[in-house]
Amino acid sequence: MSEMPDRLRDGLPKPVVLETSRKTAGWGLFTPHPEPVLTVQPGACVTIKTVSWVGATVPEGPVAYFEALGVPADQVLPELLEVATIPRPEGSSCHILTGPISIEGAEPDDVLEVRVLDVSPRVPYGVHITGPDCGVLGDLLERRSTRLFRLDPEQRFYPFGGGIEIPFRPFAGIMAVAPPTSAGTVSANPPDRWGGNMDFRDLVAGSTLYLPVFQPGGMFYTGDTHGAQGHGEVSQTAIEHSMAVTVQFLVHKGGALKFPRAEDADHVWCMGIHEDLDEAMRIANREVVDYLIAVMGMRDDEAYRFSGLLADFKVAEAVNGNKVIVAEVHKDRLRPLLGGADLPVVGGGLH
Amino acid sequence: MSEMPDRLRDGLPKPVVLETSRKTAGWGLFTPHPEPVLTVQPGACVTIKTVSWVGATVPEGPVAYFEALGVPADQVLPELLEVATIPRPEGSSCHILTGPISIEGAEPDDVLEVRVLDVSPRVPYGVHITGPDCGVLGDLLERRSTRLFRLDPEQRFYPFGGGIEIPFRPFAGIMAVAPPTSAGTVSANPPDRWGGNMDFRDLVAGSTLYLPVFQPGGMFYTGDTHGAQGHGEVSQTAIEHSMAVTVQFLVHKGGALKFPRAEDADHVWCMGIHEDLDEAMRIANREVVDYLIAVMGMRDDEAYRFSGLLADFKVAEAVNGNKVIVAEVHKDRLRPLLGGADLPVVGGGLH
């Protein structure tokens, strides 16, 4: 579909393209010591052509699945057919992940900065699925409910019906690094300290994600791309839609993050991730206070005060085993401290 | 300080003024069958001159308390001194509540609509308090930390220090009706189905709150006014600041709400209130789904889908025993269903 806009290319290296295939992708599982499918230098840009999991997990196979929803076979990505033939390992989530990408020089206790440059649809449709045992109200529905949503030609919205438009705001539901060795091999369904299935819908093009590094090279994966979702993803899925995700990687030496952080032009975001929402809330509050103390230089009581008066807490995702609460601070509130300079989001020096 | 702007008076009845005194106010306690301090007809406007609790609960009394913070005695509201002499009943919260106001014709199972017309400061300062056992991170601080914040002359912000401005966005932390008889007499600290200490910072002038009615006359209270707060109120208090709150009351016969709802020009808000954030989340999701089914006429699977794709969930308040999660829907998403007409937020007929 669309290509990365020229304005995002200015001054940036030409992206390396990583296709999804049996060799570069797999079912949703993170291992601490994976073999990279691509190795790049810090500063490199990569376009990762991901495929959504929808249609790959059903016995009838992707083509029959999508034909039943009115999608012709030539609009089903060939990579989806290819990945669907990979045996699904025990304990994996349903997601198809592309990667991992090794970033040279990234070491444990560093921070991997992932600048999201572009997220573009690869097919003109997405799918939303809900039903019994799905989401926050798992007992609401008696029958599975699947809907195909076609993107309008200008890629602005999906029609919901009754004149309602769902704004098209694509992002990657999963961006992760390999977990620490102590975590072992884990499902990609619950998000955790290594990022993963955070489903934080503000990580659109123009935003930047910061992930703690646990393994040499970081080992970055992405997938589970979404065209639209509310904060919370409460009905279990977003509009699941295959996207090409273009990112630039940078490495901060010794940033030593505990949980992921993120930013866009206007906001700093600190994440709390836990199976219990109250605990996720405590972690998110602790994370924003730590940021204000360690990076912005506030005293502990003033940092806590600031978090109560000027931070907003929202539920990014409430349905994936672990839940995500994001503390949001508007940059306008903090900029005066730095005389209008760019705000740092993590400590450590850029590599 | 300021008066209600003329534009808000157009076509509205002149507000009745309710002063705070020993006769019209008391410590934070709700009883199912209170005596009203004022009775009005539906459609009436009332300006409630509230006083913040800060300085009223300390042994040295309000004047000495504020003088130690640099506030001259003539800037301490006389009503605060008067209310401070009322013995504080066992089980009450620290809040000073003004009311209750009886709205004629409001009966159990009706809905009380409270249009917030104006919230204006009565003194030029507010106070923020945090410390040990305060807020989401009760173990963060070793010492109590109190700060006086002076409002800038144009009433746009409070200076935080270092050039940081805290936008002035005043609202009433508590708006409530009398609880159901089955609940008995309860502290005003935890918010609940009858509203109360929701600390939902978007209930500024121009917003409207809808409360389920449990007792004849509804019996409306307000107080705990705030000049600024983030969603979450995580450090325990807002900038606690005495305000004059002007509201208009309307009654919906048979609206039969389970939990409070609210709206402003751009949003519909459905609240989930519970001591456990996960349960508050479930209630908020159920509330927005019920709204979409009962008021907007959607099928259950489409309502649940809509809530996942187009509703945002934020933590309004996480520190008052019961916590509040608000499901937010932008009205632009729903307006096409009604051909651009005003969106109803509750069922039932306007009285």
XYZ file of C-alpha atoms in Angstrom, chain B residues 154-344:
191
model
C -5.354 35.905 35.617
C -6.391 32.607 37.245
C -4.721 30.559 34.530
C -2.209 28.525 36.515
C -0.355 27.847 39.761
C 3.478 28.165 39.550
C 5.042 24.811 40.502
C 8.648 26.054 40.464
C 11.347 25.948 37.787
C 9.009 27.683 35.349
C 6.486 24.803 35.426
C 2.845 25.912 35.309
C -0.013 23.814 36.677
C -3.090 24.749 34.606
C -6.006 26.018 36.711
C -8.947 23.749 35.940
C -11.333 23.926 38.872
C -13.930 21.260 39.671
C -15.782 19.762 42.615
C -14.098 16.580 43.856
C -17.359 15.599 45.561
C -20.839 15.744 44.053
C -23.259 13.212 45.521
C -26.818 12.296 46.373
C -27.963 10.609 49.582
C -27.209 6.865 49.534
C -29.869 4.131 49.489
C -31.367 3.200 52.854
C -29.661 -0.193 52.669
C -26.219 1.443 52.665
C -26.878 3.175 55.975
C -24.747 6.129 57.058
C -21.418 6.140 55.221
C -18.174 8.108 55.097
C -17.851 10.505 52.186
C -14.310 9.301 51.513
C -14.985 6.376 49.153
C -16.970 7.275 46.043
C -19.801 4.877 45.258
C -22.963 4.463 43.209
C -24.260 7.739 44.675
C -21.243 9.618 43.330
C -19.301 11.378 46.050
C -15.528 11.617 46.159
C -14.996 10.641 42.514
C -12.328 13.298 41.951
C -13.015 13.114 38.236
C -11.118 16.137 37.004
C -13.082 16.564 33.778
C -16.224 17.686 35.685
C -15.282 21.323 35.105
C -17.734 24.094 34.123
C -19.526 23.036 30.953
C -19.792 19.382 31.967
C -22.861 17.543 33.240
C -23.045 14.804 35.858
C -25.849 12.224 36.043
C -26.468 10.547 39.405
C -28.897 7.747 40.255
C -31.502 8.925 42.785
C -32.052 6.730 45.861
C -34.085 9.022 48.147
C -36.973 11.446 47.658
C -35.545 14.823 46.607
C -32.239 13.230 45.624
C -30.446 15.243 48.352
C -27.447 16.764 46.595
C -24.165 17.606 48.330
C -20.984 19.137 47.021
C -17.554 20.097 48.365
C -13.884 19.052 48.241
C -13.256 21.512 45.420
C -9.991 21.319 43.501
C -8.025 23.765 41.387
C -5.872 21.171 39.606
C -5.296 17.425 39.587
C -4.104 14.695 37.248
C -6.302 11.716 36.399
C -5.617 9.365 39.302
C -4.985 11.902 42.115
C -2.155 9.510 42.922
C -0.332 11.553 45.576
C -3.560 11.681 47.696
C -4.754 15.280 47.402
C -5.374 17.716 44.580
C -4.702 21.446 44.935
C -7.430 21.826 47.556
C -9.046 25.212 46.955
C -12.361 26.711 48.148
C -14.723 27.376 45.230
C -18.203 28.688 44.475
C -19.921 25.965 42.442
C -22.914 26.950 40.297
C -25.099 24.114 39.034
C -28.497 23.635 37.433
C -30.620 20.645 38.469
C -32.859 18.597 36.168
C -34.678 15.347 36.851
C -35.060 12.381 34.458
C -38.017 10.216 35.434
C -37.175 6.517 35.423
C -33.608 6.836 34.163
C -32.598 4.031 36.556
C -28.806 4.422 36.399
C -26.609 1.888 38.197
C -23.486 4.109 38.367
C -22.836 7.784 37.656
C -22.377 9.012 34.106
C -21.242 12.366 32.773
C -20.666 14.333 29.586
C -19.210 17.494 28.180
C -19.505 18.986 24.706
C -17.171 16.343 23.254
C -17.370 13.240 25.459
C -19.683 10.758 27.137
C -18.244 9.232 30.329
C -19.397 6.019 32.066
C -17.945 5.280 35.483
C -16.903 2.086 37.195
C -16.372 2.405 40.953
C -14.932 -0.333 43.186
C -12.156 -0.858 45.723
C -10.405 -3.176 43.255
C -9.210 -1.520 40.028
C -9.818 -4.685 37.990
C -13.428 -4.767 39.171
C -13.774 -1.004 38.569
C -12.562 -1.708 35.031
C -15.200 -4.426 34.522
C -17.938 -2.130 35.807
C -16.807 0.749 33.580
C -16.801 -1.562 30.559
C -20.233 -2.966 31.473
C -21.553 0.572 31.953
C -20.420 1.782 28.530
C -21.786 -1.374 26.882
C -25.115 -0.905 28.683
C -25.189 2.718 27.514
C -24.551 1.713 23.907
C -27.246 -0.983 24.051
C -29.959 0.778 26.096
C -29.548 4.377 24.982
C -27.897 4.113 21.544
C -29.712 0.947 20.441
C -26.723 -1.258 19.542
C -26.690 -5.068 19.575
C -24.618 -6.551 22.427
C -21.750 -7.818 20.239
C -21.532 -4.511 18.366
C -21.633 -2.554 21.639
C -18.797 -4.648 23.065
C -16.846 -4.277 19.792
C -17.401 -0.507 19.880
C -16.141 -0.347 23.477
C -12.923 -2.104 22.464
C -12.305 -0.050 19.342
C -13.601 3.394 20.310
C -13.745 3.762 24.115
C -10.768 4.848 26.236
C -10.405 3.845 29.867
C -8.705 6.121 32.347
C -8.138 6.048 36.081
C -10.006 9.064 37.483
C -9.110 8.391 41.107
C -7.051 5.635 42.759
C -6.652 6.723 46.376
C -9.997 6.958 48.182
C -10.775 3.387 49.246
C -12.988 2.904 46.222
C -11.334 3.742 42.920
C -12.868 5.175 39.772
C -12.241 4.121 36.177
C -13.967 6.183 33.502
C -14.828 4.863 30.036
C -14.631 7.795 27.630
C -16.357 7.883 24.237
C -15.872 10.834 21.914
C -19.274 12.129 20.778
C -18.063 12.526 17.189
C -17.973 8.746 17.038
C -21.652 8.413 18.030
C -23.272 11.504 16.528
C -23.852 9.962 13.070
C -26.274 7.477 14.667
C -28.564 10.379 15.577
C -28.071 12.523 12.503
C -26.070 15.052 14.495
C -28.729 15.537 17.180
C -27.779 15.916 20.833
C -26.782 12.594 22.300
C -28.806 11.285 25.224
